[in-house]
PDB file of C-alpha atoms in Angstrom:
ATOM      1  CA  MET Y  12      65.791  19.619 -43.829  1.00 32.00           C
ATOM      2  CA  ALA Y  13      63.705  22.565 -42.727  1.00 32.00           C
ATOM      3  CA  VAL Y  14      62.533  23.711 -39.367  1.00 36.00           C
ATOM      4  CA  ARG Y  15      59.582  25.422 -37.793  1.00 39.00           C
ATOM      5  CA  MET Y  16      59.391  26.800 -34.279  1.00 44.00           C
ATOM      6  CA  LEU Y  17      56.436  27.084 -31.966  1.00 44.00           C
ATOM      7  CA  LEU Y  18      57.120  29.708 -29.359  1.00 39.00           C
ATOM      8  CA  MET Y  19      55.825  31.322 -26.228  1.00 35.00           C
ATOM      9  CA  ASN Y  20      55.861  35.115 -26.074  1.00 32.00           C
ATOM     10  CA  PRO Y  21      59.559  35.943 -25.695  1.00 28.00           C
ATOM     11  CA  LEU Y  22      59.055  38.982 -23.501  1.00 27.00           C
ATOM     12  CA  THR Y  23      56.788  37.381 -20.899  1.00 24.00           C
ATOM     13  CA  PHE Y  24      57.497  33.658 -20.978  1.00 23.00           C
ATOM     14  CA  SER Y  25      58.632  31.831 -17.889  1.00 23.00           C
ATOM     15  CA  THR Y  26      58.687  28.142 -17.059  1.00 25.00           C
ATOM     16  CA  ARG Y  27      56.444  28.731 -14.110  1.00 21.00           C
ATOM     17  CA  CYS Y  28      53.917  30.651 -16.172  1.00 27.00           C
ATOM     18  CA  PHE Y  29      53.780  27.926 -18.808  1.00 29.00           C
ATOM     19  CA  THR Y  30      53.387  25.242 -16.163  1.00 27.00           C
ATOM     20  CA  THR Y  31      50.455  26.916 -14.470  1.00 27.00           C
ATOM     21  CA  THR Y  32      48.554  27.787 -17.639  1.00 31.00           C
ATOM     22  CA  THR Y  33      49.145  24.869 -19.961  1.00 33.00           C
ATOM     23  CA  THR Y  34      50.520  21.863 -18.139  1.00 33.00           C
ATOM     24  CA  ALA Y  35      47.784  21.910 -15.515  1.00 34.00           C
ATOM     25  CA  MET Y  36      45.147  21.648 -18.222  1.00 35.00           C
ATOM     26  CA  ALA Y  37      47.152  19.025 -20.070  1.00 37.00           C
ATOM     27  CA  LYS Y  38      47.219  16.720 -17.049  1.00 40.00           C
ATOM     28  CA  GLU Y  39      43.450  16.509 -17.264  1.00 39.00           C
ATOM     29  CA  ALA Y  40      43.047  16.603 -21.039  1.00 42.00           C
ATOM     30  CA  VAL Y  41      46.055  14.673 -22.382  1.00 44.00           C
ATOM     31  CA  SER Y  42      46.690  11.053 -21.613  1.00 44.00           C
ATOM     32  CA  PHE Y  43      49.395   8.888 -23.095  1.00 42.00           C
ATOM     33  CA  SER Y  44      49.096   5.172 -23.630  1.00 47.00           C
ATOM     34  CA  SER Y  45      52.048   2.821 -23.443  1.00 62.00           C
ATOM     35  CA  LYS Y  46      52.691   3.832 -27.034  1.00 83.00           C
ATOM     36  CA  PRO Y  47      52.876   7.658 -27.191  1.00 92.00           C
ATOM     37  CA  LYS Y  48      50.982   9.350 -29.976  1.00 95.00           C
ATOM     38  CA  ILE Y  49      52.961  10.732 -32.903  1.00 97.00           C
ATOM     39  CA  ILE Y  50      51.551  14.134 -33.869  1.00 96.00           C
ATOM     40  CA  ASP Y  51      52.772  16.102 -36.875  1.00 95.00           C
ATOM     41  CA  SER Y  52      52.769  19.764 -35.855  1.00 92.00           C
ATOM     42  CA  HIS Y  53      52.874  21.361 -39.296  1.00 94.00           C
ATOM     43  CA  LEU Y  54      51.511  20.219 -42.635  1.00 96.00           C
ATOM     44  CA  HIS Y  55      49.117  21.291 -45.374  1.00 98.00           C
ATOM     45  CA  VAL Y  56      46.337  19.799 -47.489  1.00 98.00           C
ATOM     46  CA  TRP Y  57      44.672  21.169 -50.582  1.00 98.00           C
ATOM     47  CA  ALA Y  58      42.071  20.049 -53.065  1.00 98.00           C
ATOM     48  CA  SER Y  59      42.721  17.465 -55.737  1.00 97.00           C
ATOM     49  CA  PRO Y  60      42.259  18.836 -59.276  1.00 97.00           C
ATOM     50  CA  GLN Y  61      38.802  17.214 -59.389  1.00 97.00           C
ATOM     51  CA  GLN Y  62      37.803  18.748 -56.047  1.00 98.00           C
ATOM     52  CA  ALA Y  63      39.101  22.134 -57.173  1.00 98.00           C
ATOM     53  CA  ALA Y  64      36.989  21.967 -60.315  1.00 97.00           C
ATOM     54  CA  ASN Y  65      33.811  20.911 -58.520  1.00 96.00           C
ATOM     55  CA  GLU Y  66      33.823  22.288 -54.987  1.00 97.00           C
ATOM     56  CA  PHE Y  67      37.026  23.762 -53.541  1.00 98.00           C
ATOM     57  CA  PRO Y  68      38.670  26.060 -56.123  1.00 98.00           C
ATOM     58  CA  TYR Y  69      42.282  27.158 -55.845  1.00 98.00           C
ATOM     59  CA  PHE Y  70      42.994  30.847 -55.428  1.00 98.00           C
ATOM     60  CA  PRO Y  71      43.863  32.206 -58.903  1.00 97.00           C
ATOM     61  CA  GLY Y  72      47.598  32.116 -59.488  1.00 96.00           C
ATOM     62  CA  ASN Y  73      48.229  29.795 -56.521  1.00 96.00           C
ATOM     63  CA  GLU Y  74      47.499  26.462 -58.150  1.00 97.00           C
ATOM     64  CA  PRO Y  75      49.628  23.733 -56.500  1.00 98.00           C
ATOM     65  CA  THR Y  76      52.501  22.111 -58.346  1.00 96.00           C
ATOM     66  CA  LEU Y  77      52.396  18.824 -56.455  1.00 97.00           C
ATOM     67  CA  PRO Y  78      49.726  16.533 -54.966  1.00 98.00           C
ATOM     68  CA  GLY Y  79      48.455  17.458 -51.504  1.00 98.00           C
ATOM     69  CA  SER Y  80      45.041  15.851 -51.159  1.00 98.00           C
ATOM     70  CA  LEU Y  81      43.567  14.467 -47.950  1.00 98.00           C
ATOM     71  CA  ASP Y  82      43.638  10.917 -49.305  1.00 98.00           C
ATOM     72  CA  PHE Y  83      47.338  11.236 -50.100  1.00 98.00           C
ATOM     73  CA  LEU Y  84      48.037  12.631 -46.629  1.00 98.00           C
ATOM     74  CA  LEU Y  85      46.144   9.829 -44.900  1.00 98.00           C
ATOM     75  CA  GLN Y  86      48.087   7.257 -46.910  1.00 98.00           C
ATOM     76  CA  CYS Y  87      51.418   8.846 -45.967  1.00 98.00           C
ATOM     77  CA  MET Y  88      50.487   9.124 -42.290  1.00 98.00           C
ATOM     78  CA  GLU Y  89      49.423   5.494 -42.120  1.00 98.00           C
ATOM     79  CA  GLU Y  90      52.653   4.309 -43.729  1.00 98.00           C
ATOM     80  CA  ALA Y  91      54.711   6.450 -41.323  1.00 98.00           C
ATOM     81  CA  GLY Y  92      52.747   5.557 -38.199  1.00 97.00           C
ATOM     82  CA  VAL Y  93      51.637   9.149 -37.494  1.00 98.00           C
ATOM     83  CA  ASP Y  94      48.472   9.476 -35.400  1.00 98.00           C
ATOM     84  CA  GLY Y  95      47.386  13.068 -35.950  1.00 98.00           C
ATOM     85  CA  ALA Y  96      48.391  16.509 -37.163  1.00 98.00           C
ATOM     86  CA  LEU Y  97      47.966  20.260 -36.968  1.00 96.00           C
ATOM     87  CA  ILE Y  98      46.969  21.318 -40.493  1.00 98.00           C
ATOM     88  CA  VAL Y  99      47.954  24.824 -41.597  1.00 97.00           C
ATOM     89  CA  GLN Y 100      45.690  26.551 -44.142  1.00 98.00           C
ATOM     90  CA  PRO Y 101      47.678  26.604 -47.435  1.00 98.00           C
ATOM     91  CA  ILE Y 102      48.159  29.654 -49.633  1.00 97.00           C
ATOM     92  CA  ASN Y 103      46.667  27.637 -52.493  1.00 98.00           C
ATOM     93  CA  HIS Y 104      43.187  28.340 -51.107  1.00 98.00           C
ATOM     94  CA  LYS Y 105      44.230  31.600 -49.448  1.00 98.00           C
ATOM     95  CA  PHE Y 106      41.417  32.824 -47.156  1.00 98.00           C
ATOM     96  CA  ASP Y 107      38.823  30.285 -48.311  1.00 98.00           C
ATOM     97  CA  HIS Y 108      38.957  27.727 -45.504  1.00 98.00           C
ATOM     98  CA  SER Y 109      36.084  25.562 -46.749  1.00 98.00           C
ATOM     99  CA  LEU Y 110      38.247  22.577 -47.714  1.00 98.00           C
ATOM    100  CA  LEU Y 111      40.217  22.502 -44.476  1.00 98.00           C
ATOM    101  CA  THR Y 112      37.072  23.003 -42.422  1.00 98.00           C
ATOM    102  CA  SER Y 113      35.508  19.979 -44.148  1.00 98.00           C
ATOM    103  CA  VAL Y 114      38.585  17.914 -43.245  1.00 98.00           C
ATOM    104  CA  LEU Y 115      38.425  18.979 -39.597  1.00 98.00           C
ATOM    105  CA  LYS Y 116      34.743  18.065 -39.399  1.00 98.00           C
ATOM    106  CA  LYS Y 117      35.335  14.674 -41.003  1.00 98.00           C
ATOM    107  CA  TYR Y 118      38.279  13.781 -38.722  1.00 98.00           C
ATOM    108  CA  PRO Y 119      37.755  15.759 -35.488  1.00 97.00           C
ATOM    109  CA  SER Y 120      39.959  13.538 -33.327  1.00 96.00           C
ATOM    110  CA  LYS Y 121      42.762  13.239 -35.884  1.00 98.00           C
ATOM    111  CA  PHE Y 122      43.258  16.768 -37.200  1.00 98.00           C
ATOM    112  CA  VAL Y 123      43.371  20.257 -35.692  1.00 98.00           C
ATOM    113  CA  GLY Y 124      43.288  23.415 -37.813  1.00 98.00           C
ATOM    114  CA  CYS Y 125      45.505  26.482 -38.069  1.00 98.00           C
ATOM    115  CA  CYS Y 126      43.748  29.224 -40.042  1.00 98.00           C
ATOM    116  CA  LEU Y 127      45.349  31.905 -42.216  1.00 98.00           C
ATOM    117  CA  ALA Y 128      44.832  35.450 -40.947  1.00 98.00           C
ATOM    118  CA  ASN Y 129      43.240  37.777 -43.505  1.00 98.00           C
ATOM    119  CA  PRO Y 130      44.731  41.300 -43.155  1.00 98.00           C
ATOM    120  CA  ALA Y 131      42.136  42.989 -45.384  1.00 98.00           C
ATOM    121  CA  GLU Y 132      42.202  46.730 -44.817  1.00 97.00           C
ATOM    122  CA  ASP Y 133      38.468  46.843 -44.052  1.00 97.00           C
ATOM    123  CA  GLY Y 134      39.073  44.690 -40.966  1.00 97.00           C
ATOM    124  CA  SER Y 135      36.803  41.872 -42.133  1.00 98.00           C
ATOM    125  CA  GLY Y 136      39.541  39.372 -41.318  1.00 98.00           C
ATOM    126  CA  ILE Y 137      39.094  39.982 -37.596  1.00 98.00           C
ATOM    127  CA  LYS Y 138      35.557  38.605 -37.657  1.00 98.00           C
ATOM    128  CA  GLN Y 139      36.615  35.766 -39.971  1.00 98.00           C
ATOM    129  CA  LEU Y 140      39.380  34.773 -37.540  1.00 98.00           C
ATOM    130  CA  GLN Y 141      36.945  34.805 -34.633  1.00 98.00           C
ATOM    131  CA  ASP Y 142      34.397  32.701 -36.499  1.00 98.00           C
ATOM    132  CA  LEU Y 143      36.961  30.143 -37.612  1.00 98.00           C
ATOM    133  CA  ILE Y 144      38.043  29.650 -34.004  1.00 98.00           C
ATOM    134  CA  LEU Y 145      34.694  29.814 -32.234  1.00 98.00           C
ATOM    135  CA  LYS Y 146      32.410  28.268 -34.864  1.00 98.00           C
ATOM    136  CA  ASP Y 147      34.690  25.933 -36.822  1.00 98.00           C
ATOM    137  CA  GLY Y 148      37.053  24.885 -34.026  1.00 98.00           C
ATOM    138  CA  TYR Y 149      40.400  26.123 -35.332  1.00 98.00           C
ATOM    139  CA  ARG Y 150      43.045  26.155 -32.587  1.00 98.00           C
ATOM    140  CA  ALA Y 151      45.844  28.294 -34.101  1.00 96.00           C
ATOM    141  CA  VAL Y 152      46.391  31.200 -36.516  1.00 97.00           C
ATOM    142  CA  ARG Y 153      49.066  31.814 -39.145  1.00 97.00           C
ATOM    143  CA  PHE Y 154      50.438  35.291 -39.848  1.00 97.00           C
ATOM    144  CA  ASN Y 155      51.962  35.395 -43.332  1.00 97.00           C
ATOM    145  CA  PRO Y 156      53.569  38.843 -43.767  1.00 97.00           C
ATOM    146  CA  TYR Y 157      53.540  38.444 -47.551  1.00 96.00           C
ATOM    147  CA  VAL Y 158      49.738  38.611 -47.773  1.00 97.00           C
ATOM    148  CA  TRP Y 159      49.579  41.991 -46.036  1.00 98.00           C
ATOM    149  CA  PRO Y 160      48.678  44.942 -48.287  1.00 96.00           C
ATOM    150  CA  SER Y 161      51.702  46.342 -50.107  1.00 95.00           C
ATOM    151  CA  GLY Y 162      53.810  48.595 -47.920  1.00 95.00           C
ATOM    152  CA  GLN Y 163      52.079  47.586 -44.682  1.00 97.00           C
ATOM    153  CA  LYS Y 164      53.398  45.574 -41.763  1.00 98.00           C
ATOM    154  CA  MET Y 165      51.928  42.965 -39.463  1.00 98.00           C
ATOM    155  CA  THR Y 166      51.941  45.658 -36.773  1.00 98.00           C
ATOM    156  CA  ASN Y 167      49.335  47.785 -38.536  1.00 98.00           C
ATOM    157  CA  LYS Y 168      45.918  48.356 -36.924  1.00 98.00           C
ATOM    158  CA  VAL Y 169      44.342  45.221 -38.403  1.00 98.00           C
ATOM    159  CA  GLY Y 170      47.375  43.068 -37.601  1.00 98.00           C
ATOM    160  CA  LYS Y 171      47.367  44.130 -33.962  1.00 98.00           C
ATOM    161  CA  ALA Y 172      43.630  43.564 -33.693  1.00 98.00           C
ATOM    162  CA  MET Y 173      43.932  40.020 -35.066  1.00 98.00           C
ATOM    163  CA  PHE Y 174      46.957  39.233 -32.906  1.00 96.00           C
ATOM    164  CA  SER Y 175      45.132  40.474 -29.820  1.00 97.00           C
ATOM    165  CA  LYS Y 176      41.957  38.573 -30.719  1.00 98.00           C
ATOM    166  CA  ALA Y 177      43.901  35.335 -31.179  1.00 96.00           C
ATOM    167  CA  GLY Y 178      45.379  35.700 -27.709  1.00 94.00           C
ATOM    168  CA  GLU Y 179      41.979  36.497 -26.256  1.00 97.00           C
ATOM    169  CA  LEU Y 180      40.622  33.278 -27.777  1.00 97.00           C
ATOM    170  CA  GLY Y 181      43.607  31.171 -26.681  1.00 94.00           C
ATOM    171  CA  ALA Y 182      44.912  30.505 -30.193  1.00 95.00           C
ATOM    172  CA  PRO Y 183      48.698  30.585 -30.794  1.00 92.00           C
ATOM    173  CA  VAL Y 184      49.852  32.782 -33.684  1.00 92.00           C
ATOM    174  CA  GLY Y 185      52.418  31.395 -36.115  1.00 90.00           C
ATOM    175  CA  PHE Y 186      54.750  33.600 -38.150  1.00 91.00           C
ATOM    176  CA  MET Y 187      56.128  32.504 -41.503  1.00 91.00           C
ATOM    177  CA  CYS Y 188      59.378  34.402 -42.133  1.00 88.00           C
ATOM    178  CA  MET Y 189      60.182  32.789 -45.473  1.00 85.00           C
ATOM    179  CA  LYS Y 190      62.338  35.695 -46.673  1.00 88.00           C
ATOM    180  CA  GLY Y 191      64.319  35.920 -43.439  1.00 83.00           C
ATOM    181  CA  LEU Y 192      63.765  36.507 -39.734  1.00 86.00           C
ATOM    182  CA  ASN Y 193      65.765  39.743 -39.889  1.00 87.00           C
ATOM    183  CA  LEU Y 194      63.019  41.291 -42.047  1.00 90.00           C
ATOM    184  CA  HIS Y 195      60.266  40.629 -39.513  1.00 90.00           C
ATOM    185  CA  ILE Y 196      61.763  40.264 -36.043  1.00 89.00           C
ATOM    186  CA  SER Y 197      61.031  43.866 -35.046  1.00 91.00           C
ATOM    187  CA  GLU Y 198      57.343  43.356 -35.908  1.00 94.00           C
ATOM    188  CA  ILE Y 199      57.227  40.114 -33.931  1.00 90.00           C
ATOM    189  CA  GLU Y 200      58.862  41.763 -30.917  1.00 86.00           C
ATOM    190  CA  GLU Y 201      56.462  44.702 -31.064  1.00 91.00           C
ATOM    191  CA  LEU Y 202      53.396  42.469 -31.176  1.00 92.00           C
ATOM    192  CA  CYS Y 203      54.689  40.305 -28.335  1.00 87.00           C
ATOM    193  CA  SER Y 204      55.507  43.347 -26.240  1.00 86.00           C
ATOM    194  CA  GLU Y 205      52.094  44.932 -26.709  1.00 91.00           C
ATOM    195  CA  PHE Y 206      50.070  41.716 -26.372  1.00 90.00           C
ATOM    196  CA  PRO Y 207      52.009  39.484 -23.957  1.00 85.00           C
ATOM    197  CA  SER Y 208      49.205  36.955 -23.475  1.00 85.00           C
ATOM    198  CA  THR Y 209      49.322  35.759 -27.090  1.00 88.00           C
ATOM    199  CA  VAL Y 210      51.347  32.590 -27.616  1.00 85.00           C
ATOM    200  CA  VAL Y 211      53.654  32.766 -30.658  1.00 85.00           C
ATOM    201  CA  LEU Y 212      54.961  30.240 -33.173  1.00 82.00           C
ATOM    202  CA  LEU Y 213      57.893  30.634 -35.556  1.00 80.00           C
ATOM    203  CA  ASP Y 214      57.449  28.379 -38.558  1.00 79.00           C
ATOM    204  CA  HIS Y 215      60.480  26.460 -39.757  1.00 75.00           C
ATOM    205  CA  VAL Y 216      62.682  28.040 -37.073  1.00 71.00           C
ATOM    206  CA  ALA Y 217      62.117  31.302 -38.935  1.00 69.00           C
ATOM    207  CA  PHE Y 218      63.950  29.763 -41.919  1.00 74.00           C
ATOM    208  CA  CYS Y 219      67.298  30.071 -40.119  1.00 75.00           C
ATOM    209  CA  LYS Y 220      69.729  27.622 -41.660  1.00 75.00           C
ATOM    210  CA  PRO Y 221      72.680  26.294 -39.646  1.00 77.00           C
ATOM    211  CA  PRO Y 222      74.863  29.439 -39.578  1.00 76.00           C
ATOM    212  CA  ILE Y 223      78.108  29.395 -41.556  1.00 78.00           C
ATOM    213  CA  ASN Y 224      79.112  33.064 -41.272  1.00 88.00           C
ATOM    214  CA  GLU Y 225      78.950  35.911 -38.761  1.00 89.00           C
ATOM    215  CA  GLU Y 226      75.784  37.470 -40.179  1.00 84.00           C
ATOM    216  CA  GLU Y 227      73.886  34.186 -40.040  1.00 80.00           C
ATOM    217  CA  ARG Y 228      75.183  33.512 -36.532  1.00 83.00           C
ATOM    218  CA  MET Y 229      73.921  36.923 -35.408  1.00 83.00           C
ATOM    219  CA  ILE Y 230      70.432  36.259 -36.799  1.00 77.00           C
ATOM    220  CA  PHE Y 231      70.329  32.801 -35.249  1.00 78.00           C
ATOM    221  CA  SER Y 232      71.424  34.275 -31.917  1.00 79.00           C
ATOM    222  CA  ARG Y 233      68.531  36.706 -32.059  1.00 77.00           C
ATOM    223  CA  LEU Y 234      66.250  33.758 -32.643  1.00 76.00           C
ATOM    224  CA  LEU Y 235      67.583  32.015 -29.530  1.00 75.00           C
ATOM    225  CA  GLU Y 236      67.250  35.209 -27.529  1.00 70.00           C
ATOM    226  CA  LEU Y 237      63.525  35.341 -28.205  1.00 73.00           C
ATOM    227  CA  SER Y 238      63.041  32.666 -25.525  1.00 57.00           C
ATOM    228  CA  LYS Y 239      59.877  31.393 -27.098  1.00 47.00           C
ATOM    229  CA  PHE Y 240      58.349  28.000 -27.702  1.00 39.00           C
ATOM    230  CA  PRO Y 241      60.243  26.313 -30.571  1.00 42.00           C
ATOM    231  CA  GLN Y 242      58.807  23.781 -32.930  1.00 43.00           C
ATOM    232  CA  PHE Y 243      61.030  21.883 -35.315  1.00 43.00           C
ATOM    233  CA  SER Y 244      59.502  20.997 -38.670  1.00 44.00           C
ATOM    234  CA  ALA Y 245      60.374  20.338 -42.308  1.00 45.00           C
ATOM    235  CA  LEU Y 246      64.092  19.926 -41.718  1.00 52.00           C
ATOM    236  CA  PHE Y 247      64.782  19.973 -45.457  1.00 53.00           C
ATOM    237  CA  ARG Y 248      63.931  23.690 -45.493  1.00 71.00           C
ATOM    238  CA  VAL Y 249      66.852  24.768 -43.289  1.00 74.00           C
ATOM    239  CA  SER Y 250      69.419  22.105 -44.114  1.00 81.00           C
ATOM    240  CA  ARG Y 251      72.261  22.679 -46.542  1.00 80.00           C
ATOM    241  CA  GLU Y 252      72.519  18.920 -47.092  1.00 87.00           C
ATOM    242  CA  GLN Y 253      70.433  16.080 -48.470  1.00 89.00           C
ATOM    243  CA  PHE Y 254      68.565  13.518 -46.350  1.00 88.00           C
ATOM    244  CA  PRO Y 255      69.079  12.756 -43.471  1.00 88.00           C
ATOM    245  CA  TYR Y 256      70.015  16.454 -43.001  1.00 87.00           C
ATOM    246  CA  GLU Y 257      72.716  15.862 -40.406  1.00 89.00           C
ATOM    247  CA  ASP Y 258      73.882  19.485 -40.433  1.00 86.00           C
ATOM    248  CA  THR Y 259      70.729  20.428 -38.519  1.00 84.00           C
ATOM    249  CA  SER Y 260      71.864  18.462 -35.453  1.00 87.00           C
ATOM    250  CA  LEU Y 261      73.782  21.453 -34.077  1.00 83.00           C
ATOM    251  CA  LEU Y 262      70.797  23.705 -34.716  1.00 83.00           C
ATOM    252  CA  LEU Y 263      68.507  21.305 -32.843  1.00 84.00           C
ATOM    253  CA  SER Y 264      71.039  21.000 -30.030  1.00 86.00           C
ATOM    254  CA  GLU Y 265      71.194  24.763 -29.502  1.00 83.00           C
ATOM    255  CA  VAL Y 266      67.424  25.181 -29.587  1.00 79.00           C
ATOM    256  CA  VAL Y 267      66.884  22.335 -27.107  1.00 81.00           C
ATOM    257  CA  SER Y 268      69.626  23.746 -24.875  1.00 81.00           C
ATOM    258  CA  SER Y 269      68.043  27.202 -24.888  1.00 79.00           C
ATOM    259  CA  TYR Y 270      64.407  26.230 -24.461  1.00 73.00           C
ATOM    260  CA  GLY Y 271      64.212  22.658 -23.207  1.00 77.00           C
ATOM    261  CA  VAL Y 272      62.995  19.684 -25.202  1.00 82.00           C
ATOM    262  CA  ASN Y 273      59.452  20.077 -23.890  1.00 79.00           C
ATOM    263  CA  ARG Y 274      59.165  23.226 -26.018  1.00 78.00           C
ATOM    264  CA  VAL Y 275      60.351  21.680 -29.290  1.00 80.00           C
ATOM    265  CA  MET Y 276      58.113  19.939 -31.823  1.00 85.00           C
ATOM    266  CA  TRP Y 277      58.418  18.082 -35.090  1.00 89.00           C
ATOM    267  CA  GLY Y 278      56.397  18.910 -38.186  1.00 90.00           C
ATOM    268  CA  SER Y 279      56.767  17.471 -41.677  1.00 93.00           C
ATOM    269  CA  ASP Y 280      55.614  20.329 -43.938  1.00 93.00           C
ATOM    270  CA  PHE Y 281      53.694  17.781 -46.025  1.00 96.00           C
ATOM    271  CA  PRO Y 282      53.342  17.631 -48.980  1.00 97.00           C
ATOM    272  CA  PHE Y 283      56.543  19.580 -49.685  1.00 95.00           C
ATOM    273  CA  VAL Y 284      58.589  16.953 -47.842  1.00 94.00           C
ATOM    274  CA  VAL Y 285      57.426  14.191 -50.203  1.00 96.00           C
ATOM    275  CA  PRO Y 286      59.639  15.051 -53.231  1.00 95.00           C
ATOM    276  CA  GLU Y 287      62.556  15.821 -50.893  1.00 93.00           C
ATOM    277  CA  CYS Y 288      62.808  12.506 -49.055  1.00 94.00           C
ATOM    278  CA  GLY Y 289      59.276  11.162 -48.589  1.00 96.00           C
ATOM    279  CA  TYR Y 290      56.942  11.633 -45.643  1.00 96.00           C
ATOM    280  CA  LYS Y 291      58.068   8.534 -43.722  1.00 96.00           C
ATOM    281  CA  LYS Y 292      61.761   9.343 -44.100  1.00 95.00           C
ATOM    282  CA  GLY Y 293      61.118  12.933 -43.095  1.00 93.00           C
ATOM    283  CA  LYS Y 294      59.700  11.664 -39.823  1.00 94.00           C
ATOM    284  CA  GLU Y 295      62.538   9.177 -39.337  1.00 94.00           C
ATOM    285  CA  ALA Y 296      65.131  11.908 -39.900  1.00 92.00           C
ATOM    286  CA  VAL Y 297      64.105  13.545 -36.627  1.00 91.00           C
ATOM    287  CA  ALA Y 298      65.065  10.486 -34.576  1.00 90.00           C
ATOM    288  CA  HIS Y 299      68.314  10.240 -36.540  1.00 91.00           C
ATOM    289  CA  ILE Y 300      69.205  13.866 -35.867  1.00 90.00           C
ATOM    290  CA  ALA Y 301      68.110  13.610 -32.231  1.00 88.00           C
ATOM    291  CA  GLY Y 302      70.459  10.655 -31.834  1.00 89.00           C
ATOM    292  CA  LYS Y 303      73.383  12.851 -32.855  1.00 89.00           C
ATOM    293  CA  ILE Y 304      72.907  15.174 -29.872  1.00 87.00           C
ATOM    294  CA  PRO Y 305      71.940  12.721 -28.260  1.00 81.00           C
ATOM    295  CA  LEU Y 306      68.454  12.865 -26.729  1.00 85.00           C
ATOM    296  CA  GLN Y 307      66.837  10.291 -24.461  1.00 85.00           C
ATOM    297  CA  SER Y 308      63.896   8.300 -25.806  1.00 85.00           C
ATOM    298  CA  SER Y 309      61.633  10.188 -23.402  1.00 89.00           C
ATOM    299  CA  ASP Y 310      62.909  13.456 -24.876  1.00 91.00           C
ATOM    300  CA  LEU Y 311      62.035  12.260 -28.361  1.00 92.00           C
ATOM    301  CA  GLU Y 312      58.438  11.765 -27.218  1.00 93.00           C
ATOM    302  CA  TRP Y 313      58.225  15.509 -26.604  1.00 91.00           C
ATOM    303  CA  LEU Y 314      59.532  16.260 -30.091  1.00 90.00           C
ATOM    304  CA  MET Y 315      57.177  13.833 -31.779  1.00 93.00           C
ATOM    305  CA  GLY Y 316      53.887  14.926 -30.244  1.00 93.00           C
ATOM    306  CA  LYS Y 317      53.808  15.410 -26.500  1.00 93.00           C
ATOM    307  CA  SER Y 318      54.780  19.110 -26.637  1.00 88.00           C
ATOM    308  CA  LEU Y 319      52.028  19.945 -29.115  1.00 91.00           C
ATOM    309  CA  MET Y 320      49.452  17.994 -27.149  1.00 94.00           C
ATOM    310  CA  GLU Y 321      50.317  20.031 -24.078  1.00 90.00           C
ATOM    311  CA  LEU Y 322      50.123  23.280 -26.035  1.00 89.00           C
ATOM    312  CA  LEU Y 323      46.676  22.401 -27.397  1.00 93.00           C
ATOM    313  CA  PRO Y 324      45.120  20.379 -24.575  1.00 93.00           C
ATOM    314  CA  GLY Y 325      42.047  18.355 -25.427  1.00 93.00           C
ATOM    315  CA  SER Y 326      43.140  17.655 -29.000  1.00 94.00           C
ATOM    316  CA  TRP Y 327      43.899  14.152 -30.320  1.00 93.00           C
ATOM    317  CA  VAL Y 328      42.696  12.580 -27.078  1.00 78.00           C
ATOM    318  CA  ALA Y 329      40.468  10.041 -28.801  1.00 55.00           C
ATOM    319  CA  SER Y 330      42.514   9.570 -31.974  1.00 46.00           C
TER     320      SER Y 330
END
């Protein structure tokens, strides 16, 4: 199992602040039927080989190794009973968002987009980020530290400008710390300190596995101390076990205890979850793990969509 976290700025967050800025809007924009919507907070799509050849080419060297087409995603979501999703721009298309934008336009009430920030040294990524949000309707931004120019950090001039712009436009910024939170936490703290209005996400709980030694416990403690807005996703990525990833129950318990269940969200990390346990089982694993804590059924509703719908009010209303 793997985990992703969606977080509020750790240095400025308070329950009261979140309630006044987000929940008030959500009361007007988000309505739940007798059957709550299931919203996947983190997944990817990329072109089929035919699409890549004709219209949406892969970025050279980043050709996918497994299927991740829109048709495949829709099939998996239907089988699993998932109503909508936040789609994160994949590295396979890098900064060319044309495929994802076409998906968002085709299914505006089902999918919401998270664009990939382009840290080009000439600053062109700042305008691209703004256009993707204002013109194409993207609602979130991903910061991938491994696409920054060699030797530079996310806190460089361009990184700060993009982080600030995202906050100005009301788009949460997600960090992908694939090589370890300890390598990037100082950058995250600096950005949050300097731009406290920008909401922050930590993908896959910053790739913190359930700690088994003192060093891992220290890193996980720093994660909890950030006091942000966690989002659980792709449990296979942080589990040391096979499906149903029961070792992540303690991790989920500590995150929920620190932040409250209304700040925790599930995401599948499709299509990577498919060869691990399948999309449907990946979704079902969350309820299984939640039952180990245990959580109330109303708490599970927050994990499975309600939290994300409050974070991004107005999305998925008609889906």
